[in-house]
Structure formats: structure tokens, C-alpha cells
Amino acid sequence: KVYTDYFFDEPAYNTHDGGYIPLVTPKIAPQPLAVPPLLKPDKQTATDDYYTVTAEASETQFLPGKKTKTWGYNASFLGQTIVFRDGKHTHIDLRNKLPELTTFHWHGLNVPGPITDGGCHAPVYPGKTNHIDFDVDQPAATTWLHAHPCPSTATQVWKGLAAMVLIKDDVEDQLPLPRNYGVDDIPMVLQDREFHEDNQFDYRVDYDPDGVQGHTALVNGTVNPYFDVTTQRVRLRLLNGSNRREWRLHFDDGLEFAQVASDGGIMPTPVYLTKLMVTCAERDEIVIDFGNYQPGDEVTLMTDETPLVHFRIKAFAPDDTQLPEHLVDIPDETPTPGLPVRKITMDGMDEEVAMDGKKFDMQRIDARQKVNDVAIWEITNTNSTENGMVHPFHVHGTQFTVLARNDGPVYPNEHGWKDTVGVNPGETVRIKVRFKLTGVYMYHCHIIEHEDGGMMAQIEAYDPAHPKTYHLMDMETL
Ligand code: C2O
Ligand code: CU
Ligand code: CU
């Protein structure tokens, strides 16, 4: 079966927002797609990996003329790609060379909150270095690192503080998937920006409480990229790294592709699609088979009507590898008996956004869940179905499964691990959540301006045998 429609509710697309900013087709000639280099470990042993991640200010050449002032991780914009291995103990020095405090949030990583996780309780002050270490304990996946200081996550990500973080494991190693980084395994961070005078970003001018957008699409920071296809099969690791924009992806000739992974790793079965909508913070890995093209052909990945990436077909060796029907097993854990369903609402739009009717408070624990309990959460988007928006609901420190949408089936590509799920206006999405590690974890809308605006709360995963009190920062002591 090939799905030929987007799954989300059409009336809720961001194109219907009052402040929607359409992408424009870039006027500059296509440029080679930037592929971020892999971050070199400082040291590696059989059991341990050591990295230094530096947040730094620099300048980036996006457009002809003046360079743009930007921030990045070991890079001028975005970051070098970090690779973790399941089972390894990983040590990271977090260096802040920026003029203001930042945090290093590992979005999609099962690591303890609130400090290692790098949400708003884990500031790294300018000129300082913090150290974290943790066990990588989860399946192979495409995750990411981004800044998360409250309430300036949106401005820091807009400046460039976002990087891909890949997790590798023995299971994924065995699957017939492309995995030659930069050749047939390509990270693609999808973002949009507005370029003002002298090619500079100006977040304040562009500000919209429902999410900042710009007219220019960037893929890994490249305007109007092309990619040379030198293998028949290419795997894309798509990350919606935009503050607000949704990407509705399809090829200009309707080429079909296979989605093989969602946020938290490989899906049980590949899902064949011609259209894919990626909401904020979601990741999707797709495998494209270019076997029916000839050298010299070009096929373009589009978002709505705007060209995004030009794939230029070069000569390649034939490859008749087929994807197996079954990829991995996702355990179907039984919910812990006797637990009430946790009901959560995502409320409002603009300045009025809230979670459960309340604005985020760094000092308030909004909910508690026993570590290793398997709980059902029901998330309702209370926006009106006529003019509401899709709110991407994200939980820190774990991967969940999606059980139902309005008591009905989930989308065909939601049968794997997720950490972010788009909730349509008026819809209730049921998920199953287990925290394996004690700590305090944020959950929020991943339209970053909604998160900064207060559509966020936090839950303590506790162990009754080892009660702990967490040091929660507040805005004043920051
Ligand atoms: Cu992508 Cu609270 O994070
Ligand atoms: Cu996160
Ligand atoms: Cu939202």
C-alpha cells in the first residue's frame, strides 16, 4: 500500500494562520547541500566516549554579500553531527562561548532530567563549561541537540543552536539501510529564516507569538540546495528544526518513498508514501530509490509548491536491495494496572497559550509518575477546529508510543517510538509513557514560541524507595 495524502487535518495547516509567511523560491542558483561534519570524539575507549560541545557565536555565508551573524555548536550555524552508541557511557563537556547563558537539551535522549537533559534547569553561564555523563540506552535513532533556556529557547534556536545527534546500535547495523554518512545517509535539518538588511536575522522584527517564520527555506543552512545522487538508494534523516513551520514534503514527479524511522528509532515496518508532513521537532527517516532515473535527471523535493532540494542523478551501481517487511520489534508494554489516565490540555493561541490552563512555572512540579510505571496520557488540543493550529506535543527524557487519535487509529507512520506528536485542533491523542530514569522532565508544545509563551509543564518521575528533591531554578536566580 502506498499512501498518497498527508495525514494531518488540512484545515489546521499553518497555511491557514493569520500570520502565515509563504516560502519564496530562492533567486540564487542552486548550491551544494551542506552536510555537517561528524563531531570527533576527544577520546574513545571500548566502553566510553568523550566529547566537547561548544556553543559559539560566528558568521555564516547564506546569501551573496554580507555574512549573517549566527550561533552554532562547534560550527558557525547549527552544529557538527554527534554520534552516540547504544550501551556506551558518554561524557560531554558543554562549553558556552556565547555572550549569554544557554542550556544544552538532548531532545529524544533517554537521559535524566532536569540537569543532564539540559532543559531550563541546567544553565551554562557565559564563559563556563559544565560536564555531564550518561549511559546511552535506547535504540538507534535520529535525535537532536538544541538550546532550551526559558524563555529564550526560540531566539537561541533561531540564531542557530540546533544539531543532529545520531544514535547507533547493533540492531540497526544489521538492517539493509543506507548508512554511509554524507554519501547515502544524509541529515537534513529543515528550517526557515527571514533575511533583513545586510542579510541579518532580526528575531524581534519577525516576532509572532504563534511562531516565527521566514520566507527563505534552509536545509542544513543551505539556501536552494542540490544533492548529487551517487547511489541508487538514499536515506534522508529529516528533522523539522523550525520554530513554527510545518513541512509538507513530496517530490515534484510524485516519486514514492519509504519511511523507515520516526522520532525514537526504526519503525516496525516501512511505510510507503508520496507525501509526508513533518511538524515541529519531529524526525522521519525515509529511503528513496532512484532506480528509475538516468544520469542527468533531476527530481526535486518540494514543500507545498516550493522547491526544497534538487536531487541530481549521477551514474550509480545498480542496487536491488529490498526493504524487509518487518524491521524491528517495538514492545507493547501493558499499562500499569490501576493508574488513572493522565489528561492534559494544550490551550489557546497567541499570548494566551497554556498547558492545563496554566502558564509554565519553573518552580512548580505539575505532575508525578512513578519511575517504570506505564501510564496512559490523553492530550487534548482545545483549539477550535475551524481556526486552531496543530500543537506538536513533546515529552523530555523518554520515547512514547501513540495509541489512538480521537479513539480511532493512529496515522500509519506512528507505530514506532515517538517523542513528539502533532495534535490537531479539537483532537485527543492517547499515548503510553514510561520514564525509566528518575528526574524532572518538561513536556510542551514544540512550536517554540508557544513553549516560551508558557504552553509547557513538568513532571517528576519518582522512585518511592529513593525520594529525591530536585533543585529547580527560577527565573530570578538565573
Ligand atoms: Cu526539543 Cu523541550 O524540547
Ligand atoms: Cu526535548
Ligand atoms: Cu502550540
Short mmCIF file of C-alpha atoms and ligand atoms in Angstrom, two decimals:
data_model
loop_
_atom_site.label_atom_id
_atom_site.label_comp_id
_atom_site.label_asym_id
_atom_site.label_seq_id
_atom_site.Cartn_x
_atom_site.Cartn_y
_atom_site.Cartn_z
CA LYS A 1 0.00 0.00 0.00
CA VAL A 2 1.19 3.49 -0.87
CA TYR A 3 -0.32 6.42 0.99
CA THR A 4 -0.79 9.44 -1.25
CA ASP A 5 -2.19 12.00 1.21
CA TYR A 6 -0.84 13.89 4.18
CA PHE A 7 -2.25 12.53 7.39
CA PHE A 8 -2.90 15.76 9.31
CA ASP A 9 -6.15 17.78 9.24
CA GLU A 10 -5.99 20.10 6.26
CA PRO A 11 -7.97 22.94 7.95
CA ALA A 12 -5.25 23.09 10.64
CA TYR A 13 -2.28 23.55 8.31
CA ASN A 14 -0.06 26.51 9.12
CA THR A 15 -1.01 27.98 5.71
CA HIS A 16 -4.31 28.95 7.36
CA ASP A 17 -2.65 31.02 10.09
CA GLY A 18 -3.33 34.74 10.03
CA GLY A 19 0.40 35.41 10.11
CA TYR A 20 1.41 32.66 7.66
CA ILE A 21 4.56 33.51 5.74
CA PRO A 22 4.82 31.67 2.45
CA LEU A 23 8.20 30.39 1.35
CA VAL A 24 9.57 32.03 -1.77
CA THR A 25 11.56 30.24 -4.45
CA PRO A 26 15.16 31.34 -3.89
CA LYS A 27 16.62 33.65 -6.51
CA ILE A 28 20.16 32.37 -6.14
CA ALA A 29 21.50 29.46 -8.21
CA PRO A 30 21.39 26.02 -6.58
CA GLN A 31 24.29 25.39 -4.21
CA PRO A 32 25.67 22.08 -2.95
CA LEU A 33 23.84 20.90 0.16
CA ALA A 34 25.98 21.41 3.27
CA VAL A 35 26.40 18.14 5.15
CA PRO A 36 27.57 18.84 8.70
CA PRO A 37 30.83 17.06 9.56
CA LEU A 38 30.77 14.38 12.24
CA LEU A 39 31.98 15.66 15.61
CA LYS A 40 35.24 13.93 16.51
CA PRO A 41 35.32 12.43 19.99
CA ASP A 42 38.05 13.78 22.28
CA LYS A 43 38.71 10.19 23.31
CA GLN A 44 37.13 6.78 22.83
CA THR A 45 37.56 3.50 24.66
CA ALA A 46 35.69 0.22 24.31
CA THR A 47 33.18 1.39 26.91
CA ASP A 48 33.33 5.20 26.98
CA ASP A 49 33.09 8.14 24.58
CA TYR A 50 34.23 11.67 25.39
CA TYR A 51 33.05 14.78 23.56
CA THR A 52 33.25 18.53 23.87
CA VAL A 53 30.32 20.51 22.56
CA THR A 54 30.96 24.24 22.26
CA ALA A 55 28.21 26.79 21.73
CA GLU A 56 29.80 29.68 19.88
CA ALA A 57 28.98 32.88 18.00
CA SER A 58 30.20 33.33 14.46
CA GLU A 59 29.13 34.35 10.96
CA THR A 60 27.68 32.30 8.12
CA GLN A 61 27.54 32.91 4.38
CA PHE A 62 23.94 32.08 3.44
CA LEU A 63 23.46 34.57 0.61
CA PRO A 64 25.74 36.54 -1.67
CA GLY A 65 27.01 39.70 0.03
CA LYS A 66 27.26 40.13 3.79
CA LYS A 67 27.64 37.17 6.09
CA THR A 68 24.92 36.62 8.72
CA LYS A 69 25.69 36.71 12.45
CA THR A 70 24.83 33.24 13.73
CA TRP A 71 25.35 30.78 16.56
CA GLY A 72 26.20 27.10 16.41
CA TYR A 73 27.66 24.03 18.11
CA ASN A 74 31.26 23.51 17.02
CA ALA A 75 30.10 25.29 13.87
CA SER A 76 29.03 28.75 12.79
CA PHE A 77 25.40 27.69 12.29
CA LEU A 78 23.62 24.52 13.52
CA GLY A 79 26.36 22.09 14.52
CA GLN A 80 28.59 19.19 13.78
CA THR A 81 26.67 15.92 13.86
CA ILE A 82 27.20 13.96 17.08
CA VAL A 83 27.10 10.15 17.04
CA PHE A 84 26.32 8.15 20.18
CA ARG A 85 26.45 4.38 20.51
CA ASP A 86 23.84 2.42 22.49
CA GLY A 87 25.47 0.86 25.55
CA LYS A 88 28.30 3.34 25.84
CA HIS A 89 28.98 5.59 28.77
CA THR A 90 29.25 9.05 27.32
CA HIS A 91 30.99 12.09 28.81
CA ILE A 92 30.40 15.56 27.46
CA ASP A 93 31.93 18.91 28.25
CA LEU A 94 29.39 21.63 27.49
CA ARG A 95 31.20 24.87 26.76
CA ASN A 96 29.42 28.17 26.47
CA LYS A 97 31.38 30.73 24.47
CA LEU A 98 28.24 32.84 23.85
CA PRO A 99 27.61 36.22 25.44
CA GLU A 100 24.58 34.88 27.36
CA LEU A 101 23.56 31.78 29.26
CA THR A 102 22.38 28.79 27.35
CA THR A 103 21.44 25.16 28.00
CA PHE A 104 22.18 22.00 26.01
CA HIS A 105 18.99 19.96 25.64
CA TRP A 106 19.19 16.42 24.28
CA HIS A 107 15.84 16.15 22.55
CA GLY A 108 14.89 12.49 22.24
CA LEU A 109 17.57 11.10 24.52
CA ASN A 110 16.59 8.93 27.49
CA VAL A 111 18.78 10.74 29.99
CA PRO A 112 17.92 12.00 33.47
CA GLY A 113 16.24 15.34 33.97
CA PRO A 114 16.42 18.09 34.92
CA ILE A 115 20.19 18.56 34.63
CA THR A 116 21.66 16.03 32.16
CA ASP A 117 18.59 16.52 29.96
CA GLY A 118 19.61 20.15 29.59
CA GLY A 119 16.24 21.84 29.88
CA CYS A 120 15.84 25.19 31.56
CA HIS A 121 17.15 23.99 34.96
CA ALA A 122 20.64 23.38 33.59
CA PRO A 123 22.12 26.74 32.64
CA VAL A 124 25.68 27.01 31.42
CA TYR A 125 26.79 30.56 32.05
CA PRO A 126 28.84 32.53 29.51
CA GLY A 127 32.48 31.53 29.55
CA LYS A 128 31.77 28.42 31.63
CA THR A 129 31.92 24.68 30.96
CA ASN A 130 29.58 22.14 32.55
CA HIS A 131 30.18 18.42 32.50
CA ILE A 132 27.58 15.70 32.04
CA ASP A 133 27.86 11.96 31.61
CA PHE A 134 25.23 9.32 30.99
CA ASP A 135 24.67 5.84 29.61
CA VAL A 136 23.30 5.72 26.11
CA ASP A 137 20.42 3.27 26.50
CA GLN A 138 18.00 3.31 23.59
CA PRO A 139 17.61 2.08 20.01
CA ALA A 140 19.29 3.65 17.01
CA ALA A 141 17.56 6.92 16.14
CA THR A 142 17.86 10.42 14.80
CA THR A 143 17.64 12.81 17.73
CA TRP A 144 18.88 16.33 18.21
CA LEU A 145 20.50 18.86 20.47
CA HIS A 146 19.13 22.36 20.91
CA ALA A 147 19.27 25.26 23.30
CA HIS A 148 16.48 25.34 25.92
CA PRO A 149 16.84 28.35 28.26
CA CYS A 150 13.46 29.64 29.40
CA PRO A 151 12.07 31.75 27.97
CA SER A 152 14.58 32.29 25.18
CA THR A 153 14.69 28.90 23.51
CA ALA A 154 13.11 30.36 20.38
CA THR A 155 15.64 33.17 19.90
CA GLN A 156 18.62 30.88 20.51
CA VAL A 157 17.39 28.20 18.12
CA TRP A 158 16.63 30.91 15.56
CA LYS A 159 20.25 32.07 15.79
CA GLY A 160 21.35 28.52 15.01
CA LEU A 161 21.66 26.43 18.18
CA ALA A 162 20.45 23.07 16.87
CA ALA A 163 22.42 20.00 15.81
CA MET A 164 21.70 16.43 14.76
CA VAL A 165 22.50 13.64 17.21
CA LEU A 166 22.51 10.13 15.77
CA ILE A 167 22.27 7.02 17.89
CA LYS A 168 23.68 3.76 16.54
CA ASP A 169 23.04 0.23 17.75
CA ASP A 170 23.59 -3.41 16.77
CA VAL A 171 20.01 -3.90 15.54
CA GLU A 172 20.05 -1.06 13.04
CA ASP A 173 23.56 -2.08 11.94
CA GLN A 174 22.09 -5.33 10.60
CA LEU A 175 19.26 -3.81 8.56
CA PRO A 176 19.66 -3.27 4.80
CA LEU A 177 19.59 0.51 5.11
CA PRO A 178 21.98 3.04 3.59
CA ARG A 179 24.38 4.23 6.30
CA ASN A 180 27.34 5.83 4.57
CA TYR A 181 27.14 9.28 6.18
CA GLY A 182 27.22 12.13 3.69
CA VAL A 183 27.04 9.77 0.69
CA ASP A 184 23.76 7.86 1.01
CA ASP A 185 22.79 8.66 4.62
CA ILE A 186 22.06 12.36 4.73
CA PRO A 187 20.92 14.51 7.64
CA MET A 188 18.51 17.25 6.61
CA VAL A 189 17.62 19.98 9.09
CA LEU A 190 14.61 21.84 7.69
CA GLN A 191 14.28 25.45 8.77
CA ASP A 192 13.11 28.80 7.52
CA ARG A 193 14.54 32.25 8.15
CA GLU A 194 13.93 35.86 7.27
CA PHE A 195 16.93 37.82 5.99
CA HIS A 196 16.84 41.53 6.79
CA GLU A 197 19.19 44.36 5.88
CA ASP A 198 22.76 43.19 5.26
CA ASN A 199 21.48 39.58 5.32
CA GLN A 200 20.97 39.65 9.11
CA PHE A 201 18.37 37.79 11.20
CA ASP A 202 16.14 40.06 13.24
CA TYR A 203 14.06 37.92 15.54
CA ARG A 204 12.31 40.83 17.20
CA VAL A 205 11.08 42.29 13.93
CA ASP A 206 9.81 38.86 12.84
CA TYR A 207 8.25 38.03 16.20
CA ASP A 208 4.88 36.29 16.20
CA PRO A 209 3.60 34.68 19.42
CA ASP A 210 2.23 31.80 17.33
CA GLY A 211 5.68 31.05 15.96
CA VAL A 212 8.28 32.89 13.95
CA GLN A 213 8.67 32.11 10.25
CA GLY A 214 10.69 33.46 7.36
CA HIS A 215 10.36 33.48 3.58
CA THR A 216 13.55 31.51 2.91
CA ALA A 217 13.91 27.76 3.38
CA LEU A 218 17.24 26.45 4.70
CA VAL A 219 18.30 22.82 4.57
CA ASN A 220 21.33 22.32 6.84
CA GLY A 221 21.73 26.06 6.49
CA THR A 222 21.93 25.91 2.68
CA VAL A 223 19.68 28.14 0.57
CA ASN A 224 18.41 26.38 -2.58
CA PRO A 225 20.49 23.20 -2.17
CA TYR A 226 21.17 20.45 -4.65
CA PHE A 227 22.41 16.99 -3.79
CA ASP A 228 24.33 14.68 -6.14
CA VAL A 229 22.84 11.19 -6.07
CA THR A 230 25.69 8.66 -6.49
CA THR A 231 23.92 5.56 -5.10
CA GLN A 232 20.59 4.09 -6.13
CA ARG A 233 19.17 4.26 -2.63
CA VAL A 234 19.47 7.31 -0.41
CA ARG A 235 18.37 7.64 3.21
CA LEU A 236 17.33 11.06 4.45
CA ARG A 237 17.17 11.85 8.15
CA LEU A 238 14.65 14.67 8.18
CA LEU A 239 14.40 16.94 11.20
CA ASN A 240 11.92 19.77 11.44
CA GLY A 241 14.20 22.24 13.19
CA SER A 242 11.92 25.21 12.53
CA ASN A 243 10.44 27.34 15.25
CA ARG A 244 6.98 27.01 13.76
CA ARG A 245 6.86 25.93 10.13
CA GLU A 246 5.33 22.62 9.10
CA TRP A 247 6.88 20.90 6.09
CA ARG A 248 4.65 19.13 3.63
CA LEU A 249 7.11 17.12 1.61
CA HIS A 250 6.66 15.43 -1.73
CA PHE A 251 8.64 15.06 -4.95
CA ASP A 252 7.77 17.14 -8.00
CA ASP A 253 7.05 13.97 -10.02
CA GLY A 254 5.22 12.11 -7.24
CA LEU A 255 8.10 9.68 -6.58
CA GLU A 256 7.21 7.29 -3.79
CA PHE A 257 9.49 6.69 -0.82
CA ALA A 258 9.61 4.50 2.26
CA GLN A 259 9.55 5.90 5.78
CA VAL A 260 11.65 3.62 7.97
CA ALA A 261 12.03 5.55 11.22
CA SER A 262 10.17 8.03 13.40
CA ASP A 263 11.49 10.22 16.25
CA GLY A 264 12.76 7.46 18.50
CA GLY A 265 14.06 4.94 16.00
CA ILE A 266 13.30 2.37 13.34
CA MET A 267 9.60 1.59 12.84
CA PRO A 268 8.23 -1.98 12.92
CA THR A 269 7.51 -1.88 9.17
CA PRO A 270 8.40 0.53 6.39
CA VAL A 271 5.52 2.79 5.35
CA TYR A 272 5.30 3.76 1.67
CA LEU A 273 4.30 7.34 0.98
CA THR A 274 4.28 10.04 -1.64
CA LYS A 275 3.55 12.84 0.86
CA LEU A 276 4.85 13.45 4.35
CA MET A 277 4.04 16.27 6.73
CA VAL A 278 6.68 16.89 9.39
CA THR A 279 5.58 19.03 12.33
CA CYS A 280 7.97 20.92 14.59
CA ALA A 281 10.71 18.81 16.20
CA GLU A 282 9.62 15.57 14.53
CA ARG A 283 12.16 13.37 12.77
CA ASP A 284 11.41 11.00 9.94
CA GLU A 285 13.90 8.80 8.16
CA ILE A 286 12.99 7.97 4.59
CA VAL A 287 14.65 5.76 1.98
CA ILE A 288 14.35 6.86 -1.64
CA ASP A 289 15.01 4.51 -4.55
CA PHE A 290 16.28 6.42 -7.59
CA GLY A 291 16.47 3.24 -9.71
CA ASN A 292 14.12 4.54 -12.40
CA TYR A 293 16.16 7.65 -13.22
CA GLN A 294 19.01 8.18 -15.68
CA PRO A 295 22.20 10.14 -15.12
CA GLY A 296 21.43 13.77 -15.84
CA ASP A 297 17.87 13.59 -14.49
CA GLU A 298 16.80 15.86 -11.70
CA VAL A 299 14.00 15.27 -9.23
CA THR A 300 13.05 17.91 -6.69
CA LEU A 301 11.87 17.54 -3.13
CA MET A 302 9.14 20.14 -2.59
CA THR A 303 7.32 21.56 0.40
CA ASP A 304 3.86 22.58 -0.76
CA GLU A 305 4.66 24.39 -4.01
CA THR A 306 8.20 25.48 -3.12
CA PRO A 307 11.30 23.57 -4.30
CA LEU A 308 13.43 22.49 -1.36
CA VAL A 309 16.23 20.15 -2.54
CA HIS A 310 17.23 19.32 -6.11
CA PHE A 311 18.44 15.73 -6.43
CA ARG A 312 20.79 15.50 -9.41
CA ILE A 313 21.12 11.95 -10.61
CA LYS A 314 24.68 10.79 -11.38
CA ALA A 315 25.79 7.36 -12.52
CA PHE A 316 25.43 4.72 -9.81
CA ALA A 317 25.82 0.97 -9.48
CA PRO A 318 22.51 -0.92 -9.58
CA ASP A 319 21.22 -1.89 -6.14
CA ASP A 320 18.35 -4.35 -5.90
CA THR A 321 18.22 -4.38 -2.08
CA GLN A 322 14.61 -4.62 -0.92
CA LEU A 323 13.46 -3.38 2.45
CA PRO A 324 12.17 -6.27 4.56
CA GLU A 325 8.52 -6.09 5.54
CA HIS A 326 9.50 -6.37 9.18
CA LEU A 327 12.21 -4.08 10.52
CA VAL A 328 12.23 -4.11 14.33
CA ASP A 329 10.07 -5.14 17.27
CA ILE A 330 8.55 -2.42 19.42
CA PRO A 331 7.47 -3.88 22.76
CA ASP A 332 3.80 -3.40 23.55
CA GLU A 333 4.02 -2.78 27.28
CA THR A 334 0.95 -3.42 29.39
CA PRO A 335 -0.20 -0.28 31.22
CA THR A 336 0.35 -0.48 34.96
CA PRO A 337 -2.98 -1.63 36.46
CA GLY A 338 -4.95 0.87 38.49
CA LEU A 339 -3.32 4.01 37.14
CA PRO A 340 -5.72 6.80 36.23
CA VAL A 341 -5.44 8.19 32.72
CA ARG A 342 -3.44 11.43 32.80
CA LYS A 343 -5.44 14.12 31.00
CA ILE A 344 -3.58 17.07 29.57
CA THR A 345 -4.86 20.04 27.60
CA MET A 346 -2.97 22.27 25.21
CA ASP A 347 -4.83 25.53 25.31
CA GLY A 348 -5.09 28.76 23.40
CA MET A 349 -3.10 30.54 20.78
CA ASP A 350 -1.02 33.74 20.67
CA GLU A 351 -0.16 35.15 24.11
CA GLU A 352 -2.96 33.06 25.63
CA VAL A 353 -1.23 29.70 25.27
CA ALA A 354 -1.22 27.42 28.32
CA MET A 355 -0.92 23.79 29.36
CA ASP A 356 -3.80 22.53 31.54
CA GLY A 357 -4.98 26.12 31.75
CA LYS A 358 -1.72 27.27 33.36
CA LYS A 359 1.41 29.03 32.19
CA PHE A 360 4.73 27.28 32.79
CA ASP A 361 6.41 27.89 36.14
CA MET A 362 9.95 26.60 36.59
CA GLN A 363 9.37 26.16 40.31
CA ARG A 364 6.18 24.13 40.05
CA ILE A 365 6.04 20.36 39.60
CA ASP A 366 2.82 19.82 37.69
CA ALA A 367 2.56 16.05 37.88
CA ARG A 368 4.27 12.96 39.25
CA GLN A 369 4.65 9.46 37.85
CA LYS A 370 6.41 6.53 39.41
CA VAL A 371 9.51 5.53 37.53
CA ASN A 372 8.87 2.49 35.28
CA ASP A 373 5.10 2.83 35.55
CA VAL A 374 3.49 2.53 32.14
CA ALA A 375 0.89 5.29 32.05
CA ILE A 376 -1.72 6.38 29.55
CA TRP A 377 -1.75 10.09 28.78
CA GLU A 378 -4.55 11.76 26.87
CA ILE A 379 -3.59 15.04 25.28
CA THR A 380 -6.34 17.31 24.03
CA ASN A 381 -5.82 20.31 21.80
CA THR A 382 -8.62 22.63 22.90
CA ASN A 383 -8.26 24.96 19.88
CA SER A 384 -11.35 25.28 17.72
CA THR A 385 -11.49 23.01 14.71
CA GLU A 386 -12.23 25.99 12.44
CA ASN A 387 -9.21 28.14 13.13
CA GLY A 388 -6.94 26.31 15.53
CA MET A 389 -3.45 25.00 14.95
CA VAL A 390 -1.67 21.66 15.20
CA HIS A 391 0.28 21.69 18.50
CA PRO A 392 3.24 19.28 18.45
CA PHE A 393 3.28 17.71 21.94
CA HIS A 394 6.75 16.74 23.16
CA VAL A 395 7.94 14.95 26.31
CA HIS A 396 11.56 15.07 27.53
CA GLY A 397 13.61 12.10 28.65
CA THR A 398 11.68 9.25 27.09
CA GLN A 399 10.13 7.81 23.95
CA PHE A 400 6.42 7.00 23.93
CA THR A 401 4.04 5.12 21.65
CA VAL A 402 0.90 6.63 20.14
CA LEU A 403 -2.22 4.56 20.85
CA ALA A 404 -5.16 6.44 19.37
CA ARG A 405 -6.37 9.63 17.76
CA ASN A 406 -9.89 10.51 18.95
CA ASP A 407 -10.34 6.84 19.88
CA GLY A 408 -9.57 5.91 16.27
CA PRO A 409 -6.44 4.58 14.63
CA VAL A 410 -3.15 6.47 14.66
CA TYR A 411 -1.50 7.54 11.43
CA PRO A 412 0.21 4.71 9.54
CA ASN A 413 3.67 6.18 10.28
CA GLU A 414 3.07 6.46 14.05
CA HIS A 415 3.62 2.83 15.02
CA GLY A 416 7.19 3.40 16.19
CA TRP A 417 8.79 5.31 19.07
CA LYS A 418 7.91 8.99 19.21
CA ASP A 419 8.82 11.89 21.44
CA THR A 420 6.74 14.48 19.61
CA VAL A 421 3.24 14.04 18.25
CA GLY A 422 1.16 16.60 16.36
CA VAL A 423 -2.27 17.06 17.95
CA ASN A 424 -4.92 18.51 15.63
CA PRO A 425 -7.37 21.18 16.88
CA GLY A 426 -10.21 19.59 18.83
CA GLU A 427 -8.43 16.25 18.85
CA THR A 428 -7.43 13.94 21.71
CA VAL A 429 -4.32 11.84 21.23
CA ARG A 430 -3.68 8.93 23.57
CA ILE A 431 -0.06 7.93 24.25
CA LYS A 432 1.71 5.44 26.51
CA VAL A 433 4.55 6.87 28.57
CA ARG A 434 7.16 5.24 30.75
CA PHE A 435 10.07 7.03 32.41
CA LYS A 436 12.95 4.67 33.09
CA LEU A 437 15.00 7.26 34.94
CA THR A 438 14.06 9.41 37.90
CA GLY A 439 14.07 13.14 37.38
CA VAL A 440 12.07 16.18 36.38
CA TYR A 441 11.03 16.34 32.73
CA MET A 442 9.36 19.06 30.75
CA TYR A 443 6.54 18.45 28.32
CA HIS A 444 5.35 21.14 25.98
CA CYS A 445 4.22 22.34 22.60
CA HIS A 446 7.19 22.35 20.22
CA ILE A 447 6.12 25.45 18.38
CA ILE A 448 8.95 27.12 20.19
CA GLU A 449 7.17 30.43 20.74
CA HIS A 450 4.30 28.52 22.38
CA GLU A 451 6.79 26.75 24.64
CA ASP A 452 8.46 30.04 25.60
CA GLY A 453 4.98 31.56 25.93
CA GLY A 454 4.04 29.04 28.62
CA MET A 455 2.45 26.02 26.89
CA MET A 456 4.74 23.86 28.99
CA ALA A 457 4.65 21.89 32.23
CA GLN A 458 6.92 19.49 34.11
CA ILE A 459 6.56 16.06 35.62
CA GLU A 460 8.63 14.34 38.27
CA ALA A 461 9.42 10.68 37.65
CA TYR A 462 10.00 9.43 41.19
CA ASP A 463 11.19 6.30 42.91
CA PRO A 464 9.37 5.83 46.24
CA ALA A 465 12.34 3.90 47.62
CA HIS A 466 14.74 6.74 46.90
CA PRO A 467 12.92 10.03 47.28
CA LYS A 468 14.90 12.91 45.94
CA THR A 469 14.41 16.61 45.86
CA TYR A 470 15.44 18.38 42.75
CA HIS A 471 16.97 21.76 42.57
CA LEU A 472 14.65 23.74 40.35
CA MET A 473 15.91 27.04 39.00
CA ASP A 474 13.65 30.03 38.88
CA MET A 475 13.77 32.97 36.52
CA GLU A 476 15.13 35.29 39.20
CA THR A 477 18.11 33.19 40.20
CA LEU A 478 19.01 32.70 36.55
CU1 C2O B 1 13.07 19.91 21.74
CU2 C2O B 1 11.82 20.81 25.49
O1 C2O B 1 12.48 20.35 23.63
CU CU B 2 13.03 17.76 24.33
CU CU B 3 1.40 25.12 20.13
#
